[in-house]
Amino acid sequence: DADVTQTPRNRITKTGKRIMLECSQTKGHDRMYWYRQDPGLGLRLIYYSFDVKDINKGEISDGYSVSRQAQAKFSLSLESAIPNQTALYFCATSDPASGRAYEQYFGPGTRLTVT
Amino acid sequence: AQSVTQLDSQVPVFEEAPVELRCNYSSSVSVYLFWYVQYPNQGLQLLLKYLSGSTLVKGINGFEAEFNKSQTSFHLRKPSVHISDTAEYFCAVSEDTGTASKLTFGTGTRLQVTL
């Protein structure tokens, strides 16, 4: 079984709809991240969480919100989806207790299309 | 703030030929450097990393990279590529601030290997 899972893997939604992307991990890592990937732009950080009570904005947080329900779960919400939020979304984790907080492990991604 | 530049968006190469994917970074402090690979329809996988010590680092699948502090570069190389190396490659940097774990990614280089 994959250590970092994302649901759904693909989603098509309409402009103005609320949508939630979910991420779960079995690695026991404290830190979790949400990125979006756009062609020609690489990956950009949306939000990150160092533990359940610590959530921080990344470079492109506008239009997004997150919830860290437990150590293992980190959800990304689009309150009112717009077409330019069409992208591939990745969740990642890292483990500062290992001394390698910089080493991130990625989920398989969620392809979101907003029409 | 840190930044990463991958000048080549696409690199076509014939099978068994050598390849170099270029990466330059900018940071005001010491950094950790990474190369990630993304195979079609998959998440990101860590290829190799530079933390400290030897400037030549070896990764999986026969790839290696050399850290050059004076030129602020971390180019990825492979002496002989295979069709299966076709993928997108991302260079990333994390600042060494003790608890650092935020990654800044380059825009990616698509390596296309053909017969």
Short mmCIF file of N, CA and C in Angstrom, two decimals, chain B:
data_model
loop_
_atom_site.label_atom_id
_atom_site.label_comp_id
_atom_site.label_asym_id
_atom_site.label_seq_id
_atom_site.Cartn_x
_atom_site.Cartn_y
_atom_site.Cartn_z
N ALA B 1 15.32 35.30 -0.06
CA ALA B 1 14.48 34.18 -0.49
C ALA B 1 15.25 33.32 -1.50
N GLN B 2 14.93 32.07 -1.50
CA GLN B 2 15.61 31.14 -2.40
C GLN B 2 14.85 31.02 -3.71
N SER B 3 15.57 30.69 -4.77
CA SER B 3 14.94 30.45 -6.07
C SER B 3 15.74 29.43 -6.85
N VAL B 4 15.11 28.81 -7.82
CA VAL B 4 15.74 27.78 -8.63
C VAL B 4 15.43 28.06 -10.09
N THR B 5 16.43 27.93 -10.93
CA THR B 5 16.25 28.14 -12.37
C THR B 5 16.67 26.90 -13.13
N GLN B 6 15.75 26.38 -13.91
CA GLN B 6 16.06 25.29 -14.83
C GLN B 6 15.87 25.89 -16.23
N LEU B 7 16.97 26.15 -16.89
CA LEU B 7 16.91 26.90 -18.14
C LEU B 7 16.30 26.10 -19.29
N ASP B 8 16.44 24.79 -19.25
CA ASP B 8 15.97 23.96 -20.36
C ASP B 8 14.61 23.38 -20.02
N SER B 9 13.58 23.75 -20.76
CA SER B 9 12.26 23.19 -20.48
C SER B 9 12.12 21.79 -21.08
N GLN B 10 12.83 21.55 -22.18
CA GLN B 10 12.81 20.23 -22.80
C GLN B 10 14.21 19.87 -23.28
N VAL B 11 14.55 18.61 -23.11
CA VAL B 11 15.83 18.11 -23.61
C VAL B 11 15.58 16.80 -24.35
N PRO B 12 15.70 16.84 -25.68
CA PRO B 12 15.58 15.60 -26.45
C PRO B 12 16.96 14.95 -26.57
N VAL B 13 17.00 13.63 -26.45
CA VAL B 13 18.29 12.92 -26.54
C VAL B 13 18.04 11.52 -27.05
N PHE B 14 19.03 10.99 -27.76
CA PHE B 14 18.92 9.62 -28.25
C PHE B 14 19.34 8.65 -27.16
N GLU B 15 18.76 7.48 -27.21
CA GLU B 15 19.12 6.44 -26.24
C GLU B 15 20.61 6.15 -26.30
N GLU B 16 21.18 5.91 -25.16
CA GLU B 16 22.61 5.61 -24.95
C GLU B 16 23.50 6.84 -25.05
N ALA B 17 22.95 7.99 -25.33
CA ALA B 17 23.74 9.23 -25.35
C ALA B 17 23.82 9.78 -23.93
N PRO B 18 24.83 10.61 -23.66
CA PRO B 18 24.91 11.27 -22.34
C PRO B 18 23.95 12.44 -22.28
N VAL B 19 23.60 12.83 -21.07
CA VAL B 19 22.70 13.98 -20.91
C VAL B 19 23.10 14.78 -19.68
N GLU B 20 22.87 16.09 -19.76
CA GLU B 20 23.06 16.97 -18.61
C GLU B 20 21.84 17.87 -18.52
N LEU B 21 21.22 17.90 -17.36
CA LEU B 21 20.09 18.80 -17.09
C LEU B 21 20.60 19.87 -16.14
N ARG B 22 20.42 21.12 -16.52
CA ARG B 22 21.03 22.20 -15.77
C ARG B 22 20.10 22.77 -14.70
N CYS B 23 20.73 23.14 -13.57
CA CYS B 23 20.00 23.75 -12.47
C CYS B 23 20.90 24.79 -11.81
N ASN B 24 20.39 25.98 -11.65
CA ASN B 24 21.08 27.02 -10.90
C ASN B 24 20.15 27.51 -9.79
N TYR B 25 20.73 27.89 -8.68
CA TYR B 25 19.91 28.32 -7.56
C TYR B 25 20.41 29.65 -7.01
N SER B 26 19.57 30.26 -6.23
CA SER B 26 19.93 31.52 -5.58
C SER B 26 19.46 31.44 -4.14
N SER B 27 20.39 31.75 -3.21
CA SER B 27 20.04 31.74 -1.80
C SER B 27 21.08 32.54 -1.04
N SER B 28 20.66 33.16 0.04
CA SER B 28 21.58 33.95 0.85
C SER B 28 22.20 33.14 1.98
N VAL B 29 21.75 31.89 2.13
CA VAL B 29 22.29 31.04 3.19
C VAL B 29 22.67 29.68 2.58
N SER B 30 23.22 28.82 3.43
CA SER B 30 23.56 27.48 2.96
C SER B 30 22.28 26.74 2.58
N VAL B 31 22.43 25.84 1.61
CA VAL B 31 21.25 25.15 1.09
C VAL B 31 21.45 23.65 1.02
N TYR B 32 20.32 22.98 0.97
CA TYR B 32 20.28 21.57 0.57
C TYR B 32 19.71 21.56 -0.85
N LEU B 33 20.19 20.66 -1.68
CA LEU B 33 19.76 20.61 -3.08
C LEU B 33 19.26 19.22 -3.44
N PHE B 34 18.25 19.19 -4.29
CA PHE B 34 17.59 17.93 -4.62
C PHE B 34 17.26 17.89 -6.12
N TRP B 35 17.21 16.66 -6.61
CA TRP B 35 16.59 16.41 -7.91
C TRP B 35 15.48 15.38 -7.68
N TYR B 36 14.30 15.72 -8.20
CA TYR B 36 13.17 14.80 -8.19
C TYR B 36 12.83 14.42 -9.63
N VAL B 37 12.28 13.21 -9.80
CA VAL B 37 11.85 12.76 -11.10
C VAL B 37 10.36 12.44 -11.04
N GLN B 38 9.67 12.82 -12.10
CA GLN B 38 8.24 12.53 -12.21
C GLN B 38 8.00 11.76 -13.50
N TYR B 39 7.72 10.48 -13.36
CA TYR B 39 7.37 9.67 -14.54
C TYR B 39 5.93 9.97 -14.93
N PRO B 40 5.57 9.71 -16.16
CA PRO B 40 4.22 10.04 -16.63
C PRO B 40 3.13 9.50 -15.70
N ASN B 41 2.22 10.38 -15.33
CA ASN B 41 1.05 10.03 -14.50
C ASN B 41 1.42 9.52 -13.11
N GLN B 42 2.55 9.96 -12.62
CA GLN B 42 2.96 9.57 -11.28
C GLN B 42 3.35 10.78 -10.45
N GLY B 43 3.53 10.55 -9.16
CA GLY B 43 4.01 11.61 -8.28
C GLY B 43 5.51 11.79 -8.40
N LEU B 44 6.08 12.60 -7.53
CA LEU B 44 7.51 12.88 -7.58
C LEU B 44 8.29 11.89 -6.73
N GLN B 45 9.43 11.51 -7.22
CA GLN B 45 10.31 10.56 -6.53
C GLN B 45 11.69 11.20 -6.38
N LEU B 46 12.25 11.10 -5.20
CA LEU B 46 13.57 11.68 -4.97
C LEU B 46 14.63 10.90 -5.75
N LEU B 47 15.40 11.62 -6.55
CA LEU B 47 16.45 11.02 -7.38
C LEU B 47 17.78 11.05 -6.65
N LEU B 48 18.11 12.20 -6.10
CA LEU B 48 19.33 12.35 -5.32
C LEU B 48 19.29 13.65 -4.55
N LYS B 49 20.24 13.79 -3.60
CA LYS B 49 20.27 15.00 -2.78
C LYS B 49 21.71 15.34 -2.41
N TYR B 50 21.94 16.64 -2.25
CA TYR B 50 23.20 17.13 -1.70
C TYR B 50 22.89 17.82 -0.38
N LEU B 51 23.56 17.35 0.68
CA LEU B 51 23.39 17.96 1.99
C LEU B 51 24.67 18.64 2.43
N SER B 52 25.78 17.91 2.33
CA SER B 52 27.10 18.42 2.70
C SER B 52 28.12 17.39 2.23
N GLY B 53 29.41 17.73 2.42
CA GLY B 53 30.46 16.77 2.08
C GLY B 53 30.81 16.77 0.62
N SER B 54 31.00 15.60 0.06
CA SER B 54 31.43 15.46 -1.33
C SER B 54 30.47 16.19 -2.26
N THR B 55 31.04 16.93 -3.18
CA THR B 55 30.19 17.72 -4.08
C THR B 55 29.60 16.88 -5.20
N LEU B 56 30.09 15.67 -5.39
CA LEU B 56 29.52 14.78 -6.39
C LEU B 56 28.64 13.77 -5.68
N VAL B 57 27.38 13.80 -6.02
CA VAL B 57 26.44 12.88 -5.37
C VAL B 57 25.84 11.95 -6.40
N LYS B 58 25.65 10.72 -5.97
CA LYS B 58 25.09 9.71 -6.87
C LYS B 58 23.68 9.36 -6.41
N GLY B 59 22.82 9.13 -7.39
CA GLY B 59 21.44 8.81 -7.07
C GLY B 59 21.02 7.49 -7.68
N ILE B 60 19.72 7.35 -7.78
CA ILE B 60 19.19 6.11 -8.34
C ILE B 60 19.25 6.13 -9.86
N ASN B 61 19.17 4.97 -10.45
CA ASN B 61 19.09 4.82 -11.91
C ASN B 61 20.30 5.39 -12.65
N GLY B 62 21.46 5.43 -12.01
CA GLY B 62 22.68 5.84 -12.68
C GLY B 62 22.88 7.34 -12.82
N PHE B 63 22.02 8.13 -12.22
CA PHE B 63 22.17 9.59 -12.26
C PHE B 63 23.15 10.08 -11.20
N GLU B 64 23.79 11.19 -11.50
CA GLU B 64 24.65 11.85 -10.54
C GLU B 64 24.54 13.36 -10.75
N ALA B 65 24.92 14.10 -9.72
CA ALA B 65 24.88 15.56 -9.82
C ALA B 65 26.07 16.13 -9.08
N GLU B 66 26.51 17.28 -9.53
CA GLU B 66 27.65 17.93 -8.90
C GLU B 66 27.27 19.30 -8.38
N PHE B 67 27.53 19.51 -7.10
CA PHE B 67 27.27 20.79 -6.46
C PHE B 67 28.47 21.71 -6.71
N ASN B 68 28.22 22.87 -7.26
CA ASN B 68 29.26 23.85 -7.50
C ASN B 68 28.85 25.15 -6.81
N LYS B 69 29.45 25.39 -5.65
CA LYS B 69 29.05 26.55 -4.85
C LYS B 69 29.38 27.87 -5.53
N SER B 70 30.54 27.95 -6.18
CA SER B 70 30.95 29.21 -6.79
C SER B 70 30.04 29.58 -7.96
N GLN B 71 29.53 28.58 -8.65
CA GLN B 71 28.63 28.84 -9.77
C GLN B 71 27.16 28.66 -9.38
N THR B 72 26.92 28.40 -8.13
CA THR B 72 25.56 28.14 -7.60
C THR B 72 24.78 27.23 -8.54
N SER B 73 25.40 26.09 -8.85
CA SER B 73 24.76 25.15 -9.78
C SER B 73 24.71 23.76 -9.16
N PHE B 74 23.80 22.97 -9.72
CA PHE B 74 23.63 21.58 -9.27
C PHE B 74 23.10 20.81 -10.48
N HIS B 75 23.96 20.62 -11.45
CA HIS B 75 23.55 19.99 -12.72
C HIS B 75 23.46 18.47 -12.57
N LEU B 76 22.49 17.91 -13.23
CA LEU B 76 22.23 16.47 -13.19
C LEU B 76 22.80 15.83 -14.46
N ARG B 77 23.45 14.67 -14.30
CA ARG B 77 24.07 14.03 -15.46
C ARG B 77 23.82 12.53 -15.45
N LYS B 78 23.83 11.98 -16.66
CA LYS B 78 23.83 10.53 -16.80
C LYS B 78 24.63 10.21 -18.05
N PRO B 79 25.60 9.29 -17.95
CA PRO B 79 26.49 9.03 -19.08
C PRO B 79 25.82 8.33 -20.26
N SER B 80 24.74 7.59 -19.99
CA SER B 80 24.08 6.84 -21.06
C SER B 80 22.60 6.66 -20.68
N VAL B 81 21.72 7.34 -21.39
CA VAL B 81 20.31 7.30 -21.00
C VAL B 81 19.58 6.14 -21.66
N HIS B 82 18.48 5.80 -21.05
CA HIS B 82 17.63 4.72 -21.54
C HIS B 82 16.24 5.29 -21.81
N ILE B 83 15.51 4.60 -22.65
CA ILE B 83 14.14 5.02 -22.96
C ILE B 83 13.33 5.25 -21.68
N SER B 84 13.56 4.42 -20.69
CA SER B 84 12.80 4.49 -19.44
C SER B 84 13.12 5.74 -18.62
N ASP B 85 14.14 6.48 -19.01
CA ASP B 85 14.48 7.74 -18.31
C ASP B 85 13.60 8.89 -18.77
N THR B 86 12.78 8.67 -19.77
CA THR B 86 11.85 9.70 -20.23
C THR B 86 10.93 10.10 -19.09
N ALA B 87 11.00 11.35 -18.69
CA ALA B 87 10.27 11.84 -17.51
C ALA B 87 10.50 13.34 -17.39
N GLU B 88 9.85 13.93 -16.39
CA GLU B 88 10.13 15.33 -16.08
C GLU B 88 10.99 15.36 -14.82
N TYR B 89 12.00 16.21 -14.84
CA TYR B 89 12.96 16.30 -13.75
C TYR B 89 12.91 17.68 -13.13
N PHE B 90 12.81 17.69 -11.80
CA PHE B 90 12.70 18.95 -11.06
C PHE B 90 13.88 19.10 -10.12
N CYS B 91 14.50 20.25 -10.17
CA CYS B 91 15.52 20.63 -9.21
C CYS B 91 14.84 21.39 -8.08
N ALA B 92 15.29 21.19 -6.86
CA ALA B 92 14.66 21.88 -5.73
C ALA B 92 15.71 22.26 -4.71
N VAL B 93 15.44 23.31 -3.95
CA VAL B 93 16.36 23.79 -2.93
C VAL B 93 15.61 24.01 -1.62
N SER B 94 16.30 23.70 -0.53
CA SER B 94 15.77 23.97 0.80
C SER B 94 16.87 24.67 1.58
N GLU B 95 16.52 25.77 2.23
CA GLU B 95 17.54 26.51 2.97
C GLU B 95 17.87 25.80 4.27
N ASP B 96 19.16 25.80 4.59
CA ASP B 96 19.66 25.14 5.79
C ASP B 96 19.49 26.07 6.99
N THR B 97 18.31 26.04 7.59
CA THR B 97 18.07 26.89 8.75
C THR B 97 17.83 26.06 10.00
N GLY B 98 18.31 24.87 10.01
CA GLY B 98 18.17 24.01 11.18
C GLY B 98 16.90 23.20 11.15
N THR B 99 15.80 23.88 10.98
CA THR B 99 14.52 23.17 10.93
C THR B 99 13.90 23.25 9.56
N ALA B 100 14.71 23.62 8.60
CA ALA B 100 14.18 23.86 7.25
C ALA B 100 13.52 22.61 6.68
N SER B 101 12.41 22.78 6.03
CA SER B 101 11.85 21.69 5.27
C SER B 101 11.02 22.19 4.11
N LYS B 102 10.99 23.49 3.90
CA LYS B 102 10.25 24.00 2.75
C LYS B 102 11.12 23.89 1.51
N LEU B 103 10.53 23.33 0.47
CA LEU B 103 11.23 23.19 -0.80
C LEU B 103 10.76 24.23 -1.80
N THR B 104 11.71 24.77 -2.54
CA THR B 104 11.38 25.63 -3.69
C THR B 104 11.81 24.87 -4.92
N PHE B 105 10.88 24.71 -5.86
CA PHE B 105 11.13 23.91 -7.05
C PHE B 105 11.42 24.78 -8.26
N GLY B 106 12.23 24.23 -9.17
CA GLY B 106 12.37 24.84 -10.47
C GLY B 106 11.16 24.47 -11.33
N THR B 107 11.14 25.00 -12.55
CA THR B 107 9.99 24.81 -13.42
C THR B 107 9.99 23.47 -14.14
N GLY B 108 11.07 22.70 -13.99
CA GLY B 108 11.10 21.36 -14.56
C GLY B 108 11.75 21.30 -15.93
N THR B 109 12.36 20.15 -16.21
CA THR B 109 12.94 19.86 -17.53
C THR B 109 12.38 18.52 -17.99
N ARG B 110 11.78 18.55 -19.15
CA ARG B 110 11.23 17.30 -19.69
C ARG B 110 12.29 16.61 -20.53
N LEU B 111 12.73 15.44 -20.09
CA LEU B 111 13.72 14.66 -20.82
C LEU B 111 12.98 13.66 -21.70
N GLN B 112 13.23 13.76 -23.00
CA GLN B 112 12.60 12.87 -23.96
C GLN B 112 13.69 12.04 -24.62
N VAL B 113 13.68 10.73 -24.33
CA VAL B 113 14.67 9.83 -24.88
C VAL B 113 14.04 9.05 -26.03
N THR B 114 14.73 9.06 -27.18
CA THR B 114 14.21 8.35 -28.35
C THR B 114 15.26 7.40 -28.90
N LEU B 115 14.79 6.44 -29.70
CA LEU B 115 15.69 5.46 -30.29
C LEU B 115 16.50 6.06 -31.42
#
